[in-house]
Short mmCIF file of C-alpha atoms and ligand atoms in Angstrom, two decimals:
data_model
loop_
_atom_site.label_atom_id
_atom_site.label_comp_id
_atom_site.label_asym_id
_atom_site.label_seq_id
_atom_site.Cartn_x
_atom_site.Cartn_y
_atom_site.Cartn_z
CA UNK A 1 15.71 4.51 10.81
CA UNK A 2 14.99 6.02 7.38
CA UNK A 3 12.98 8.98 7.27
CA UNK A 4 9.25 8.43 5.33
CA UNK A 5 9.75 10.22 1.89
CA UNK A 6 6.22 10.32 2.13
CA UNK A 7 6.15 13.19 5.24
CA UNK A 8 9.87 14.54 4.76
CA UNK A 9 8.45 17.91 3.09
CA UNK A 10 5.58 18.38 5.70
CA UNK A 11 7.42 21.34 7.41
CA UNK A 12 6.95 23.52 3.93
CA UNK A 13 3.39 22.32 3.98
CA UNK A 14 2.56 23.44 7.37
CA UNK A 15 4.65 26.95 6.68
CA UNK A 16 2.35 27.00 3.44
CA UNK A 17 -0.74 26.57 5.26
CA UNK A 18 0.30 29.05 7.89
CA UNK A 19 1.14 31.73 5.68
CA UNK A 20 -3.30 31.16 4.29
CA UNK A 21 -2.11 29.01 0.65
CA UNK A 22 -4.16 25.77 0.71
CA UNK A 23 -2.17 22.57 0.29
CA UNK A 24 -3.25 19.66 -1.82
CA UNK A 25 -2.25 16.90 -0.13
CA UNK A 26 -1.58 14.11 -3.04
CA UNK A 27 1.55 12.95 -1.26
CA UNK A 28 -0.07 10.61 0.96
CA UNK A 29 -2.25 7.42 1.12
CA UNK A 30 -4.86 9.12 3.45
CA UNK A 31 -8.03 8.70 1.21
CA UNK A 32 -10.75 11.14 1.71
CA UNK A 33 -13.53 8.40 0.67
CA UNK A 34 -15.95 8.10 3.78
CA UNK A 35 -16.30 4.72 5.46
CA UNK A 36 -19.39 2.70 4.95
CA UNK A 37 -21.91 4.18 6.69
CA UNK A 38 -22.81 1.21 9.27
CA UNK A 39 -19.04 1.64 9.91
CA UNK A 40 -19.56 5.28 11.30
CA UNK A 41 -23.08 4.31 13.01
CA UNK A 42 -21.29 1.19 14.81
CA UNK A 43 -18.83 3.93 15.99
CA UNK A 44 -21.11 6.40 16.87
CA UNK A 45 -23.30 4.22 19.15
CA UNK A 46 -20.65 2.14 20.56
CA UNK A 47 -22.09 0.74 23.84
CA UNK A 48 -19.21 0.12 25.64
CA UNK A 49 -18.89 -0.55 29.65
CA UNK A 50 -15.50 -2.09 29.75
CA UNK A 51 -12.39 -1.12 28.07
CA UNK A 52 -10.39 -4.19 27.79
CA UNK A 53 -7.28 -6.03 25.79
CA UNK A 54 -8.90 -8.51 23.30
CA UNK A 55 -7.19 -11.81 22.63
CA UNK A 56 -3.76 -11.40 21.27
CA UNK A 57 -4.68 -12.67 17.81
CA UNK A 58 -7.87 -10.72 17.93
CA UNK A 59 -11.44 -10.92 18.60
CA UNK A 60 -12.55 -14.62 17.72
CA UNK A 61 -15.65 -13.51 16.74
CA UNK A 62 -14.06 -11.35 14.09
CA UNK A 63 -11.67 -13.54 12.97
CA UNK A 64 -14.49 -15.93 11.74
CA UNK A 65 -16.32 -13.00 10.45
CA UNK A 66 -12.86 -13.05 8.32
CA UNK A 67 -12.36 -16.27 7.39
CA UNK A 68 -15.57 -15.85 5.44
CA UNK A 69 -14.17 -13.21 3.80
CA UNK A 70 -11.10 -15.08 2.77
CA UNK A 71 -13.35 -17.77 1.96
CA UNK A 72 -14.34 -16.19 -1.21
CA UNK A 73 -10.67 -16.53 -2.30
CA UNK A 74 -9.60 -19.52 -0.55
CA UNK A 75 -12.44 -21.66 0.76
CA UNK A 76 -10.19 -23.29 3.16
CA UNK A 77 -9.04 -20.10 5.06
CA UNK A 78 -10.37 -20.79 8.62
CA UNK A 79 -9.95 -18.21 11.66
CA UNK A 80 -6.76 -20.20 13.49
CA UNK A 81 -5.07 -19.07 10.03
CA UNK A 82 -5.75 -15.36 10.74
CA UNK A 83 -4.00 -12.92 13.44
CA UNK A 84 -5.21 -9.70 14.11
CA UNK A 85 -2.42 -7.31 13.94
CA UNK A 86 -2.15 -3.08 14.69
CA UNK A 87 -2.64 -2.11 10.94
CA UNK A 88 -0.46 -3.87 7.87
CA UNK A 89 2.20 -1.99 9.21
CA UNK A 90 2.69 -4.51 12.38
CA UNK A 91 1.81 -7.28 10.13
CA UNK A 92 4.40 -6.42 7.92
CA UNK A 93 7.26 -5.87 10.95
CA UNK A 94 5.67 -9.13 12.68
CA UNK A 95 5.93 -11.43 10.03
CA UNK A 96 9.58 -9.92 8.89
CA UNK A 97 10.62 -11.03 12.62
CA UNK A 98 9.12 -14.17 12.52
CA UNK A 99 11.38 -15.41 9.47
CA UNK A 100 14.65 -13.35 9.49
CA UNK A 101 17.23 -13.81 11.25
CA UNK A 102 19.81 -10.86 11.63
CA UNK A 103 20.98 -10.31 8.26
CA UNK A 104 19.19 -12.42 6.20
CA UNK A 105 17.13 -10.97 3.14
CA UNK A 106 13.96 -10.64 1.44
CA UNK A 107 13.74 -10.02 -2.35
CA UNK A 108 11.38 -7.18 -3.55
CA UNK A 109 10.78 -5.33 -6.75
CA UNK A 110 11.60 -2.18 -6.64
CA UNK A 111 10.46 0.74 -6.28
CA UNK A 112 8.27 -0.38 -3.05
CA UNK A 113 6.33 0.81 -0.28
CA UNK A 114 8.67 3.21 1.24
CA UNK A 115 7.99 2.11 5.20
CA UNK A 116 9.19 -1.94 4.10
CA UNK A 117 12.83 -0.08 4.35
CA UNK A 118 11.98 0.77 7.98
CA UNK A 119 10.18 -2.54 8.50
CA UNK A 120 13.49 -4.54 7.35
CA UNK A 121 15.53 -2.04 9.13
CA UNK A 122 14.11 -2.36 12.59
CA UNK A 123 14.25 -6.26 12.01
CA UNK A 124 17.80 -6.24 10.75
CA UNK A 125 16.72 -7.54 7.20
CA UNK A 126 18.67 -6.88 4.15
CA UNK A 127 15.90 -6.09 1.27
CA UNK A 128 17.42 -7.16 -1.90
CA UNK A 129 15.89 -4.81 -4.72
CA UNK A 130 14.65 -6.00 -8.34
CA UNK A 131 14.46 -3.03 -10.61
CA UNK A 132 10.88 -2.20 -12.25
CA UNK A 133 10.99 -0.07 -14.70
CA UNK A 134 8.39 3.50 -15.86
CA UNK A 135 9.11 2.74 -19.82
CA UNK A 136 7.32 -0.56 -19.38
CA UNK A 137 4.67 0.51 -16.50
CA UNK A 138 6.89 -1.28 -13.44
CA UNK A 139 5.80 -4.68 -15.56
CA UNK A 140 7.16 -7.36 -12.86
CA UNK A 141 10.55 -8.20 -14.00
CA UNK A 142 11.55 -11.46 -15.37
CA UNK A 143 11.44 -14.37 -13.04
CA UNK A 144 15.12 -15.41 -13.52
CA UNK A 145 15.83 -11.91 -12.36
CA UNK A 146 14.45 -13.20 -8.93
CA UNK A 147 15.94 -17.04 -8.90
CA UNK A 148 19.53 -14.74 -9.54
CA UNK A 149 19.08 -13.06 -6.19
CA UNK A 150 18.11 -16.42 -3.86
CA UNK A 151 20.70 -17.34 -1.75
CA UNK A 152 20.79 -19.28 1.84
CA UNK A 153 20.38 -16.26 3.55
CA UNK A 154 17.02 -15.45 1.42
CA UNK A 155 13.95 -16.03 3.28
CA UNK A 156 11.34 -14.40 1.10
CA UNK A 157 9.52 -12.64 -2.01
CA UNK A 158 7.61 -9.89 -1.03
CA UNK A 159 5.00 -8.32 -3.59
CA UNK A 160 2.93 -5.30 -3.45
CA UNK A 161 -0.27 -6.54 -5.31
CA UNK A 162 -2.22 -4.01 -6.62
CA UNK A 163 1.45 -2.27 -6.24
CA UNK A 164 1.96 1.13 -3.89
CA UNK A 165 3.63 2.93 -5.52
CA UNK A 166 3.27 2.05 -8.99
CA UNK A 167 -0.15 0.66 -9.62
CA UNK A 168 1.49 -2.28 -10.89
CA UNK A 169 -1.14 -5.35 -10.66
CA UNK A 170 0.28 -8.74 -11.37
CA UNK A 171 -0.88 -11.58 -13.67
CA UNK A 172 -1.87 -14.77 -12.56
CA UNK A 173 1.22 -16.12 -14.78
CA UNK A 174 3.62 -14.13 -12.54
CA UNK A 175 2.06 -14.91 -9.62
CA UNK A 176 2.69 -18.03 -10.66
CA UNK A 177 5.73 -18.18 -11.96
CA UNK A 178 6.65 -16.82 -8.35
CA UNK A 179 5.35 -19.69 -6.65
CA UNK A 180 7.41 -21.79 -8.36
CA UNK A 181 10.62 -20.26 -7.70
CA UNK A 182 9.55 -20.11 -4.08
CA UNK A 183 8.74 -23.77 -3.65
CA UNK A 184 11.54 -24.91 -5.25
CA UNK A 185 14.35 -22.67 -3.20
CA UNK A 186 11.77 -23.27 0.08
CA UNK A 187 11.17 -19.86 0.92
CA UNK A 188 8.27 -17.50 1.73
CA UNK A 189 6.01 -15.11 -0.63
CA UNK A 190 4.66 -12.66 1.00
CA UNK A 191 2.04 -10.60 -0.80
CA UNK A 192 0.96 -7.10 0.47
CA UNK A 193 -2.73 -7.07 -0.23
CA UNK A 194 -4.09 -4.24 1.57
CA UNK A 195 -5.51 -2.66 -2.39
CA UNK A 196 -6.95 -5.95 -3.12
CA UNK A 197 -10.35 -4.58 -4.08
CA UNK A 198 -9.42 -1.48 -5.81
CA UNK A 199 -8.24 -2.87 -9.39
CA UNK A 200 -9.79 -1.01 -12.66
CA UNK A 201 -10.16 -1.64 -16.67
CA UNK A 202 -11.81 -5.00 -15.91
CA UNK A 203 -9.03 -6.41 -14.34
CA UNK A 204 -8.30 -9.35 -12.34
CA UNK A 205 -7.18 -9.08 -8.52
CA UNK A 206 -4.81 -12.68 -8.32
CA UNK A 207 -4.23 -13.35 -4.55
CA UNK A 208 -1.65 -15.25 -3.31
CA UNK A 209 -4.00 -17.07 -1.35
CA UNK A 210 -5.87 -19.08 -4.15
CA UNK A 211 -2.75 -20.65 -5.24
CA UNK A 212 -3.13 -24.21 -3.77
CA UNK A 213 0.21 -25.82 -3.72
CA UNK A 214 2.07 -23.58 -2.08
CA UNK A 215 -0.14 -23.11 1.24
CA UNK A 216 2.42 -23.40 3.49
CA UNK A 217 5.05 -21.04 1.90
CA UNK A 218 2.28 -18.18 1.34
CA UNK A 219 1.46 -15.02 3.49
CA UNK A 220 -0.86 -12.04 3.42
CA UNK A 221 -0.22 -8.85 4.53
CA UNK A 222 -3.83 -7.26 4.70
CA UNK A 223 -5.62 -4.36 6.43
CA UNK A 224 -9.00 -2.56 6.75
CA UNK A 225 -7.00 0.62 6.20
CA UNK A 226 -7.64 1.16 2.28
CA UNK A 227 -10.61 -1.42 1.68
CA UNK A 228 -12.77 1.05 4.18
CA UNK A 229 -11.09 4.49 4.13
CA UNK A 230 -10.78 3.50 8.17
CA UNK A 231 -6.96 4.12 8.44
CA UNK A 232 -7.43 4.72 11.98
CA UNK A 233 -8.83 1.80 13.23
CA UNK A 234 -5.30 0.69 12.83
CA UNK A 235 -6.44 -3.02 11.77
CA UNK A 236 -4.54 -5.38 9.67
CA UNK A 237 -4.31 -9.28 9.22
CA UNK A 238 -1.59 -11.90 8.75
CA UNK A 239 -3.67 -14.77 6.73
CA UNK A 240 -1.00 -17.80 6.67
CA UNK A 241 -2.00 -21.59 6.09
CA UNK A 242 1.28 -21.92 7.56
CA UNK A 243 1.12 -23.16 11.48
CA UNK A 244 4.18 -22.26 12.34
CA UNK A 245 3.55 -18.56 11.17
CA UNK A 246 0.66 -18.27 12.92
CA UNK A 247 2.33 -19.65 16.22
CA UNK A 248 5.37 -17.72 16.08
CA UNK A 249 3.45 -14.61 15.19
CA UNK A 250 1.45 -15.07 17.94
CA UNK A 251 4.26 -15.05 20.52
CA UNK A 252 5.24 -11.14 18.95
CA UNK A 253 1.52 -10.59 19.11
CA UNK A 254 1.58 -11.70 22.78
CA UNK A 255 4.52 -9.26 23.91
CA UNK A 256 2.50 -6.51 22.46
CA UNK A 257 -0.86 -7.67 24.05
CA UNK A 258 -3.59 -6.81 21.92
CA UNK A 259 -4.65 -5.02 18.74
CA UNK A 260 -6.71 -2.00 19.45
CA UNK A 261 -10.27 -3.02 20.47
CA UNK A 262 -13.14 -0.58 19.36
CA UNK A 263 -10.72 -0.79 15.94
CA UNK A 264 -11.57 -4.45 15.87
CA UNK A 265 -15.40 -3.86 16.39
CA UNK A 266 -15.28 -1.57 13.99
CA UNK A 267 -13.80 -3.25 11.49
CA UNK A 268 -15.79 -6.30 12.49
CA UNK A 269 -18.89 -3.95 11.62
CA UNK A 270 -17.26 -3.27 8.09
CA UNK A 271 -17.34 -7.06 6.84
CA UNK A 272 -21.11 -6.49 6.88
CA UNK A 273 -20.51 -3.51 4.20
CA UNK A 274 -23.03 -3.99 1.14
CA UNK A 275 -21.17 -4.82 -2.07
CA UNK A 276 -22.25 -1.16 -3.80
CA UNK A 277 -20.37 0.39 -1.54
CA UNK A 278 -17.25 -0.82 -3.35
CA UNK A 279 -18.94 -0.46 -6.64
CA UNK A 280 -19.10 3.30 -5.74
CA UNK A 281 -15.96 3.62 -4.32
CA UNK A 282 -13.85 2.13 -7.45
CA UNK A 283 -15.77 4.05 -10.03
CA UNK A 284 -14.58 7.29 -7.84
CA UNK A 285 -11.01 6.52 -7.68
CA UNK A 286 -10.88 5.22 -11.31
CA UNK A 287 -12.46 8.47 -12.41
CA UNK A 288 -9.79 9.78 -10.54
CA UNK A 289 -6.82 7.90 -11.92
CA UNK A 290 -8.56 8.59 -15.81
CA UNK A 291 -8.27 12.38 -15.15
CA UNK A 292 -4.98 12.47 -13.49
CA UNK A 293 -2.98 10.14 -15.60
CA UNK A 294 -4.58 11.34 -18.39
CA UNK A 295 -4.00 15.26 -17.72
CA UNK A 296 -0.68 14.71 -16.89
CA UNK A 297 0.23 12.85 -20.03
CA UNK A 298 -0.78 15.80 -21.96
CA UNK A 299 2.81 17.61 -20.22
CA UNK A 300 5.04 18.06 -22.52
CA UNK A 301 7.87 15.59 -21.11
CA UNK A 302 5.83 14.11 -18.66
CA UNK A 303 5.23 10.08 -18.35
CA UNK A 304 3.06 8.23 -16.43
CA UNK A 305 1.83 5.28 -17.00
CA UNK A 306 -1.64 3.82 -16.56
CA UNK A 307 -1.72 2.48 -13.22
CA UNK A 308 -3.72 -1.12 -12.88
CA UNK A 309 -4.88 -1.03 -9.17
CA UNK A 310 -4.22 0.54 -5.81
CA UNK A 311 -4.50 4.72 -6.31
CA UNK A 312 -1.22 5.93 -6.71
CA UNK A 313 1.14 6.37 -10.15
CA UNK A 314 4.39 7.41 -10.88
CA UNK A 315 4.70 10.30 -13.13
CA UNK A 316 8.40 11.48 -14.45
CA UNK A 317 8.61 14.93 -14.78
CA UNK A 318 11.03 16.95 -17.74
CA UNK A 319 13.30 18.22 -14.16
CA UNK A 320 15.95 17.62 -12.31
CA UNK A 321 14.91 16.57 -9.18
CA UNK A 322 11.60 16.10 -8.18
CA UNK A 323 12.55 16.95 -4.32
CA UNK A 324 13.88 20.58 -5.57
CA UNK A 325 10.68 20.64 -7.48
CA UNK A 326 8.17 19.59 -4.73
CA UNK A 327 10.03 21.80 -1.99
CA UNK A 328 9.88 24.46 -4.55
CA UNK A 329 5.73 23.86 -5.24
CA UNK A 330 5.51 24.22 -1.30
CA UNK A 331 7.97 26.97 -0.79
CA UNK A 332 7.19 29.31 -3.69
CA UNK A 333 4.36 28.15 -6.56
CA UNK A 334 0.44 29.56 -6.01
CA UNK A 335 -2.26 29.33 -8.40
CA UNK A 336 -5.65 30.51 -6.94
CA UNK A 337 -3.94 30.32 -3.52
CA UNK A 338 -3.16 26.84 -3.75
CA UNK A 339 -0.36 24.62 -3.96
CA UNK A 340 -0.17 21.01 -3.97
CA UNK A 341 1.93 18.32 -2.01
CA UNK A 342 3.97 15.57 -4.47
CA UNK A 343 6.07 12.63 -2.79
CA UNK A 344 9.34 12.53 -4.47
CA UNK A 345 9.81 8.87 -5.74
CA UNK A 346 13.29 8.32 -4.73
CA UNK A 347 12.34 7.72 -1.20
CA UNK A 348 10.43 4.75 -2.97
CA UNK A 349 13.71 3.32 -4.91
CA UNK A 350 16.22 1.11 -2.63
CA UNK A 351 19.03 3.07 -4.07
CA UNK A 352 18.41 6.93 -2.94
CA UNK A 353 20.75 8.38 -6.22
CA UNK A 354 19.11 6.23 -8.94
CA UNK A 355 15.81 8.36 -10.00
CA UNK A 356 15.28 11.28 -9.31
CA UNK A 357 13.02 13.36 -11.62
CA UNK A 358 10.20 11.43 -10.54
CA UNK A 359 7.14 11.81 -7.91
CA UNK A 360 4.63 9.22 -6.78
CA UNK A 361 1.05 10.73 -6.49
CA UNK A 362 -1.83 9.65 -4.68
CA UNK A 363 -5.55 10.52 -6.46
CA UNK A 364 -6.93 10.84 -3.26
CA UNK A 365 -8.83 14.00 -3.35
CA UNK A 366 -12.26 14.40 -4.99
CA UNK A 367 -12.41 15.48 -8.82
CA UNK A 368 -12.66 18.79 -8.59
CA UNK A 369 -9.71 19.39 -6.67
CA UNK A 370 -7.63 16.58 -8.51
CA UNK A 371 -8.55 18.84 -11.89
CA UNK A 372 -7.10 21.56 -9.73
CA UNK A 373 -3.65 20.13 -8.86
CA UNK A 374 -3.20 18.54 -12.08
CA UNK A 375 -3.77 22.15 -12.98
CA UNK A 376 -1.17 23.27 -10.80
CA UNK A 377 1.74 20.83 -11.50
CA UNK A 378 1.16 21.87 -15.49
CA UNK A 379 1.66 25.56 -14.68
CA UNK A 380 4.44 24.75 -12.23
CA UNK A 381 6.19 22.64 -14.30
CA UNK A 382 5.75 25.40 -17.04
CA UNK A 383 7.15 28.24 -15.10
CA UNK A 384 9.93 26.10 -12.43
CA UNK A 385 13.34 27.06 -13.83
CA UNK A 386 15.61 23.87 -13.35
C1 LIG B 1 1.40 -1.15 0.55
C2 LIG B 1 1.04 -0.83 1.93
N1 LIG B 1 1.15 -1.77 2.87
C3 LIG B 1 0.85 -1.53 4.15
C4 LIG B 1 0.42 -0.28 4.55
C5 LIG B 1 0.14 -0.09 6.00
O1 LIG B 1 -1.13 0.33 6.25
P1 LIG B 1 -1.83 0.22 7.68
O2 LIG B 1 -0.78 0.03 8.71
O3 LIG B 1 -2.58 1.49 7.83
O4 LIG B 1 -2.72 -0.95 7.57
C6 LIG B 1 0.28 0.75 3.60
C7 LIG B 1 -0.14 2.10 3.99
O5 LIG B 1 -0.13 3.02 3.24
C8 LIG B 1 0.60 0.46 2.27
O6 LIG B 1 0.49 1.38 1.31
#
């Protein structure tokens, strides 16, 4: 198993933090927005008198609650197309398993969401990468690029849309454009939605699970764990028009008996959040993403494009290597008694020697301390000697 570039420098954080420096933590995807408020009161007054397993696709009562929610994208969504899974994360491993055979392979862009390398691992999966690239903000590469890569043993696309790590958000051309390919060779797209609501600058969130034609090759990866700031409730979806998904994802849902089940009544309680508190929410992170990108822009020999959605970017920094640099922010680099904590990129590339003077940053922390790390990385980056 591959170790998560996201936690591999923790160690020098906790020394850090043991030796009194405060640690910015904008290496991870742990937002410190609150959940909806009913969310916290439904926890907080659970009446509970039995601690049981819930069905093993979930609560049905939730699932319908969800199918409404889909409904808004695809009217046709009904519950028996939704299973309950523990977080995206199984829903990601689950639906891998219910495709692949040993060795067969999925086709992503790259760079991706570091943990699908120990999703495809664990499920014997070959990912096949397609290289995005910083100079043109990790556009989606060109759809013969893809069509190049199918092959009998290729059983999937998988997209990150709003994109983690880039930011990337795709058009409703590529998405598309995709579809096409994926009828034609008769394989799967799988789209990671779990940022679907957080997409800025007026733009448009195109799910996978409008497109009509293509209902049975289509699957969503989703989760409560972004939309609500309730990462540990540790719910996530599979959405699939597809019976045979649903069926065979149920039997890997079976074996593991149930998805948490205060998580589920929690994130039941969430569908019921009122639309401002998303208005609030996005305004926050894209004031966020304004400063950051913008501040660190201003670096001499720093790029970083404008991310679309989701709340991470890529910035490439005028060094070496970013993991020399980030150890060395931990290790050895104060300013007002603070440090901050950057996730080297290459742990987010399939190839581990092709970029490494990049980091992937998460504008997760509140204004005032985001002003404060961008503040930091300028003054490290000013004084680190390569
Ligand atoms: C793109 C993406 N997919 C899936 C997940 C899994 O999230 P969870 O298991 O908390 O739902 C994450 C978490 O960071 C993510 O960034």
């Amino acid at each position: 198993m591959p170790e998560s570039p996201i936690r591999k420098l923790v160690p020098f954080a906790e020394k850090a933090k043991k030796n009194g420096t405060k640690v910015l933590h904008l290496n991870i995807g742990q937002p410190d927005i609150k959940p909806p408020n009913n969310v916290i009161k439904k926890i907080n007054n659970f009446q509970i008198q039995s601690v049981k397993y819930s069905h093993s696709a979930g609560i049905e009562e939730y699932r319908k609650k969800l199918a409404k929610y889909y409904s808004q994208i695809a009217p046709t969504i009904s519950y028996e197309d939704i299973l309950i899974t523990t977080g995206g994360s199984e829903a990601l491993s689950t639906v891998l398993n219910c495709i692949c055979d040993p060795n067969d392979e999925i086709i992503i862009p790259d760079p991706y969401y570091a943990n699908y390398n120990g999703f495809s691992n664990s499920s014997n999966v070959s990912i096949q990468p397609i290289i995005c690239r910083i100079e043109n903000g990790f556009k989606l590469p060109s759809i013969d690029q893809f069509e190049a890569k199918i092959n009998k043993k290729t059983k999937a696309i998988l997209i990150c849309n709003p994109g983690n790590p880039t930011g990337a958000l795709y058009t409703f051309k590529e998405i598309k454009a995709l579809a096409k390919i994926v009828k034609k060779h008769d394989i799967f797209l799988i789209a990671d939605e779990v940022y679907r609501e957080f997409v800025y600058d007026k733009h448009h969130h195109y799910s996978i699970l409008g497109l009509k034609n293509i209902q049975q090759h289509t699957i969503i990866i989703d989760s409560v764990s972004k939309r609500y700031s309730m990462c540990g409730a540790r719910i996530g979806a599979i959405v699939s028009k597809n019976k045979d998904i649903i069926n065979t994802a149920l039997k890997f849902s079976q074996a593991r008996l149930s998805p948490p089940t205060f998580g589920q009544l929690a994130a039941m309680e969430a569908l019921n959040t009122h639309k401002s508190y998303f208005k609030t929410v996005i305004e926050e992170y894209n004031k966020r993403r304004v400063l950051l990108v913008n501040t660190l822009n201003e670096i001499d020999g720093v790029i970083c494009p404008m991310p679309k959605g989701a709340f991470y970017c890529i910035a490439q920094l005028p060094i070496r290597n970013a993991e020399v640099f980030c150890q060395w922010l931990l290790e050895e680099f104060r300013f007002k008694n603070t440090t901050v904590m950057l996730a080297p990129a290459n742990g987010f590339y399939s190839q581990k020697n092709m970029i490494h003077n990049q980091v992937r940053i998460a504008y997760v922390l509140e204004i005032e301390k985001l002003k404060l790390a961008a503040e930091i990385i300028k003054r490290g980056l000013e004084k680190y000697q390569d």
